[in-house]
Tab-separated table of C-alpha atoms in Angstrom:
chain	number	residue	atom	x	y	z
Y	1	UNK	CA	-0.072	-0.088	0.002
Y	2	UNK	CA	0.948	3.614	0.020
Y	3	UNK	CA	3.124	4.889	2.805
Y	4	UNK	CA	5.588	7.550	3.528
Y	5	UNK	CA	8.001	7.187	6.317
Y	6	UNK	CA	11.201	8.337	7.859
Y	7	UNK	CA	14.117	6.227	8.789
Y	8	UNK	CA	14.855	7.664	12.132
Y	9	UNK	CA	12.428	9.298	14.840
Y	10	UNK	CA	15.079	11.432	16.285
Y	11	UNK	CA	18.282	13.265	15.183
Y	12	UNK	CA	20.703	15.026	17.468
Y	13	UNK	CA	23.124	17.264	15.639
Y	14	UNK	CA	25.819	19.744	16.867
Y	15	UNK	CA	25.214	23.486	15.943
Y	16	UNK	CA	27.003	24.309	12.735
Y	17	UNK	CA	27.028	20.643	11.540
Y	18	UNK	CA	25.050	19.453	8.537
Y	19	UNK	CA	21.942	17.522	9.072
Y	20	UNK	CA	20.596	14.810	6.834
Y	21	UNK	CA	17.035	13.632	7.388
Y	22	UNK	CA	15.816	10.622	5.373
Y	23	UNK	CA	12.394	9.443	4.163
Y	24	UNK	CA	11.397	6.242	2.230
Y	25	UNK	CA	8.224	6.178	0.284
Y	26	UNK	CA	6.543	3.212	-1.459
Y	27	UNK	CA	4.258	4.585	-4.063
Y	28	UNK	CA	6.202	4.721	-7.203
Y	29	UNK	CA	3.466	6.706	-8.912
Y	30	UNK	CA	3.999	9.653	-6.617
Y	31	UNK	CA	5.127	12.698	-8.577
Y	32	UNK	CA	5.570	15.387	-5.961
Y	33	UNK	CA	7.165	15.481	-2.524
Y	34	UNK	CA	7.477	18.204	0.108
Y	35	UNK	CA	9.320	18.618	3.345
Y	36	UNK	CA	7.575	20.401	6.172
Y	37	UNK	CA	9.050	21.624	9.425
Y	38	UNK	CA	6.791	21.772	12.493
Y	39	UNK	CA	7.719	23.713	15.648
Y	40	UNK	CA	6.025	22.988	18.860
Y	41	UNK	CA	2.338	24.162	18.866
Y	42	UNK	CA	2.471	25.307	15.229
Y	43	UNK	CA	1.317	24.038	12.018
Y	44	UNK	CA	3.611	22.474	9.287
Y	45	UNK	CA	5.723	24.972	7.573
Y	46	UNK	CA	6.724	24.471	3.973
Y	47	UNK	CA	10.404	24.159	3.559
Y	48	UNK	CA	11.118	22.796	-0.004
Y	49	UNK	CA	9.434	20.634	-2.647
Y	50	UNK	CA	10.494	18.559	-5.526
Y	51	UNK	CA	8.864	17.033	-8.503
Y	52	UNK	CA	9.513	13.430	-9.539
Y	53	UNK	CA	11.258	14.643	-12.848
Y	54	UNK	CA	14.123	16.081	-10.730
Y	55	UNK	CA	16.625	14.479	-8.492
Y	56	UNK	CA	17.927	17.545	-6.544
Y	57	UNK	CA	16.634	20.905	-5.601
Y	58	UNK	CA	18.307	23.524	-3.551
Y	59	UNK	CA	16.872	26.226	-1.329
Y	60	UNK	CA	18.413	28.505	1.233
Y	61	UNK	CA	20.552	26.242	3.468
Y	62	UNK	CA	18.409	23.272	2.476
Y	63	UNK	CA	18.701	20.565	-0.227
Y	64	UNK	CA	16.379	17.885	-1.182
Y	65	UNK	CA	17.461	14.725	-2.886
Y	66	UNK	CA	15.194	12.290	-4.664
Y	67	UNK	CA	16.159	8.800	-5.562
Y	68	UNK	CA	13.342	7.195	-7.457
Y	69	UNK	CA	15.185	4.002	-8.003
Y	70	UNK	CA	15.128	3.099	-4.339
Y	71	UNK	CA	12.223	5.424	-3.564
Y	72	UNK	CA	14.120	7.603	-1.069
Y	73	UNK	CA	13.954	11.270	-0.266
Y	74	UNK	CA	16.290	13.248	2.014
Y	75	UNK	CA	16.507	16.650	3.284
Y	76	UNK	CA	19.927	18.176	4.025
Y	77	UNK	CA	20.332	21.177	6.230
Y	78	UNK	CA	23.574	23.070	6.019
Y	79	UNK	CA	25.251	24.651	9.056
Y	80	UNK	CA	22.301	23.662	11.434
Y	81	UNK	CA	21.290	26.368	13.856
Y	82	UNK	CA	19.237	26.254	16.986
Y	83	UNK	CA	16.221	27.523	15.246
Y	84	UNK	CA	16.211	24.379	13.087
Y	85	UNK	CA	15.167	22.283	16.087
Y	86	UNK	CA	11.722	20.946	15.123
Y	87	UNK	CA	9.923	17.900	13.791
Y	88	UNK	CA	10.484	17.426	10.008
Y	89	UNK	CA	7.965	15.625	7.931
Y	90	UNK	CA	8.225	14.391	4.411
Y	91	UNK	CA	4.820	14.390	2.571
Y	92	UNK	CA	3.954	12.731	-0.692
Y	93	UNK	CA	1.362	13.833	-3.237
Y	94	UNK	CA	-1.308	11.048	-3.539
Y	95	UNK	CA	-4.198	12.231	-5.660
Y	96	UNK	CA	-5.428	15.676	-6.213
Y	97	UNK	CA	-2.528	16.864	-4.164
Y	98	UNK	CA	-3.758	15.182	-1.101
Y	99	UNK	CA	-0.645	14.909	1.018
Y	100	UNK	CA	0.359	11.725	2.721
Y	101	UNK	CA	2.736	12.516	5.680
Y	102	UNK	CA	5.541	10.409	7.129
Y	103	UNK	CA	5.811	9.894	10.837
Y	104	UNK	CA	8.368	12.663	11.382
Y	105	UNK	CA	11.976	13.114	12.706
Y	106	UNK	CA	12.573	15.143	15.596
Y	107	UNK	CA	15.783	17.275	15.197
Y	108	UNK	CA	17.516	18.645	18.304
Y	109	UNK	CA	20.360	21.006	17.820
Y	110	UNK	CA	22.977	20.886	20.527
Y	111	UNK	CA	24.786	24.175	21.333
B	1	UNK	CA	3.311	37.471	3.751
B	2	UNK	CA	-0.193	35.913	3.273
B	3	UNK	CA	-1.091	33.121	5.685
B	4	UNK	CA	-3.859	30.704	6.558
B	5	UNK	CA	-5.549	31.654	9.821
B	6	UNK	CA	-7.684	29.453	12.116
B	7	UNK	CA	-10.063	30.076	14.986
B	8	UNK	CA	-10.282	29.242	17.761
B	9	UNK	CA	-6.826	28.171	18.649
B	10	UNK	CA	-8.168	25.897	21.398
B	11	UNK	CA	-11.710	24.402	21.673
B	12	UNK	CA	-12.871	22.320	24.568
B	13	UNK	CA	-16.158	20.548	24.146
B	14	UNK	CA	-18.142	17.750	25.783
B	15	UNK	CA	-18.661	14.464	24.066
B	16	UNK	CA	-21.655	14.572	21.836
B	17	UNK	CA	-21.557	18.263	21.171
B	18	UNK	CA	-21.278	19.804	17.777
B	19	UNK	CA	-18.133	21.837	17.022
B	20	UNK	CA	-17.230	24.251	14.178
B	21	UNK	CA	-13.670	24.909	13.347
B	22	UNK	CA	-12.937	27.925	11.193
B	23	UNK	CA	-10.363	28.719	8.625
B	24	UNK	CA	-9.532	31.618	6.352
B	25	UNK	CA	-7.317	30.414	3.504
B	26	UNK	CA	-4.952	32.578	1.611
B	27	UNK	CA	-7.049	34.823	-0.554
B	28	UNK	CA	-6.105	33.741	-3.995
B	29	UNK	CA	-6.022	30.013	-3.285
B	30	UNK	CA	-8.655	27.733	-4.681
B	31	UNK	CA	-7.946	24.287	-3.034
B	32	UNK	CA	-8.720	23.823	0.605
B	33	UNK	CA	-7.836	20.950	2.884
B	34	UNK	CA	-8.368	19.792	6.472
B	35	UNK	CA	-5.827	17.565	8.171
B	36	UNK	CA	-5.721	16.373	11.802
B	37	UNK	CA	-2.860	15.371	14.101
B	38	UNK	CA	-3.438	13.415	17.134
B	39	UNK	CA	-0.876	14.166	19.866
B	40	UNK	CA	2.632	12.662	18.947
B	41	UNK	CA	1.403	11.164	15.665
B	42	UNK	CA	1.676	12.115	12.058
B	43	UNK	CA	-0.490	14.506	10.241
B	44	UNK	CA	-3.449	12.746	8.573
B	45	UNK	CA	-5.498	13.942	5.529
B	46	UNK	CA	-9.239	14.417	6.117
B	47	UNK	CA	-10.790	16.232	3.239
B	48	UNK	CA	-9.962	18.306	0.110
B	49	UNK	CA	-12.328	20.821	-1.313
B	50	UNK	CA	-12.383	22.532	-4.671
B	51	UNK	CA	-14.983	24.446	-6.617
B	52	UNK	CA	-17.507	24.318	-3.808
B	53	UNK	CA	-17.440	20.568	-3.371
B	54	UNK	CA	-15.509	17.821	-1.771
B	55	UNK	CA	-12.957	16.466	-4.192
B	56	UNK	CA	-11.574	13.698	-1.959
B	57	UNK	CA	-11.957	12.395	1.638
B	58	UNK	CA	-10.276	9.815	3.924
B	59	UNK	CA	-11.964	7.042	5.797
B	60	UNK	CA	-11.665	9.273	8.936
B	61	UNK	CA	-14.033	11.769	7.301
B	62	UNK	CA	-17.260	9.961	8.044
B	63	UNK	CA	-20.823	11.301	8.147
B	64	UNK	CA	-20.049	13.140	11.479
B	65	UNK	CA	-17.859	15.467	9.549
B	66	UNK	CA	-18.857	18.112	7.046
B	67	UNK	CA	-17.106	21.076	5.354
B	68	UNK	CA	-18.435	24.323	4.035
B	69	UNK	CA	-17.382	27.466	2.295
B	70	UNK	CA	-20.067	29.761	3.554
B	71	UNK	CA	-18.705	32.837	1.891
B	72	UNK	CA	-15.655	33.964	-0.154
B	73	UNK	CA	-13.286	33.834	2.661
B	74	UNK	CA	-14.085	31.242	5.234
B	75	UNK	CA	-13.750	27.367	5.183
B	76	UNK	CA	-15.247	25.490	7.972
B	77	UNK	CA	-15.062	21.961	9.408
B	78	UNK	CA	-17.974	20.780	11.392
B	79	UNK	CA	-18.096	17.779	13.720
B	80	UNK	CA	-21.769	16.824	14.398
B	81	UNK	CA	-21.464	14.827	17.562
B	82	UNK	CA	-17.873	14.775	18.983
B	83	UNK	CA	-16.178	11.685	20.302
B	84	UNK	CA	-13.296	11.396	22.646
B	85	UNK	CA	-11.100	10.152	19.929
B	86	UNK	CA	-11.733	13.340	17.923
B	87	UNK	CA	-9.401	15.130	20.275
B	88	UNK	CA	-6.540	16.301	18.048
B	89	UNK	CA	-4.940	19.356	16.380
B	90	UNK	CA	-6.876	20.178	13.189
B	91	UNK	CA	-5.052	21.971	10.537
B	92	UNK	CA	-6.524	23.820	7.568
B	93	UNK	CA	-4.432	24.222	4.503
B	94	UNK	CA	-4.754	25.881	1.063
B	95	UNK	CA	-3.167	25.702	-2.252
B	96	UNK	CA	-3.028	27.951	-5.341
B	97	UNK	CA	-3.387	26.655	-8.884
B	98	UNK	CA	-1.350	27.400	-11.904
B	99	UNK	CA	1.393	24.976	-11.172
B	100	UNK	CA	2.039	25.944	-7.636
B	101	UNK	CA	1.507	22.741	-5.720
B	102	UNK	CA	2.681	23.444	-2.148
B	103	UNK	CA	0.028	23.471	0.460
B	104	UNK	CA	0.177	26.177	3.161
B	105	UNK	CA	-0.977	25.271	6.599
B	106	UNK	CA	-2.659	27.338	9.230
B	107	UNK	CA	-1.549	27.301	12.948
B	108	UNK	CA	-4.194	24.715	13.746
B	109	UNK	CA	-7.018	24.363	16.402
B	110	UNK	CA	-6.519	22.225	19.283
B	111	UNK	CA	-9.821	20.271	19.995
B	112	UNK	CA	-10.213	18.603	23.267
B	113	UNK	CA	-13.267	16.443	23.803
B	114	UNK	CA	-14.065	15.625	27.495
């Protein structure tokens, strides 16, 4: 069936280091993916998206990589800052742009 | 920067009561969504709405749920007879058209059913 998931529920990273958050999906027909950041008590905040006809997309301090062969998605955050501490979700487009979310990775930045 | 707004931020209700959660999507967006997130769990799709009708709904969205766009700015989610398991954060989201696919989420309404 369709599912979107993350490899690790938690990630602890030293301030200034790079972070890599991983996500596996199972629906090979998915054509659009989004990474969201959710801070405590807030709604998901759009970070970056990628279409299935691309394998890499860069934003400000963030890069999303898509490997369709193994159905894997990752989010890289450069020079992680304390404000990056949050839960990160990958989401997959599954019909009429309904989003299916993964379980989330909690990122904690150590000073 | 335009944003999705939701009211109230927190709603406490007794089991069996009706609640209406309100959302104001971004003004030029045409697709609207409701999601919910039970504490500590992932965000789950409930319903999508376009052109004044439901375009897709999940298994969660049973007969106790309804959505409405009563005017040009508001988008509401009604739960007719709340159950304890309806306690969750409810997020509204909206999306533009014209190739822009990202959904923008509101801050959510925390619904507590006692």
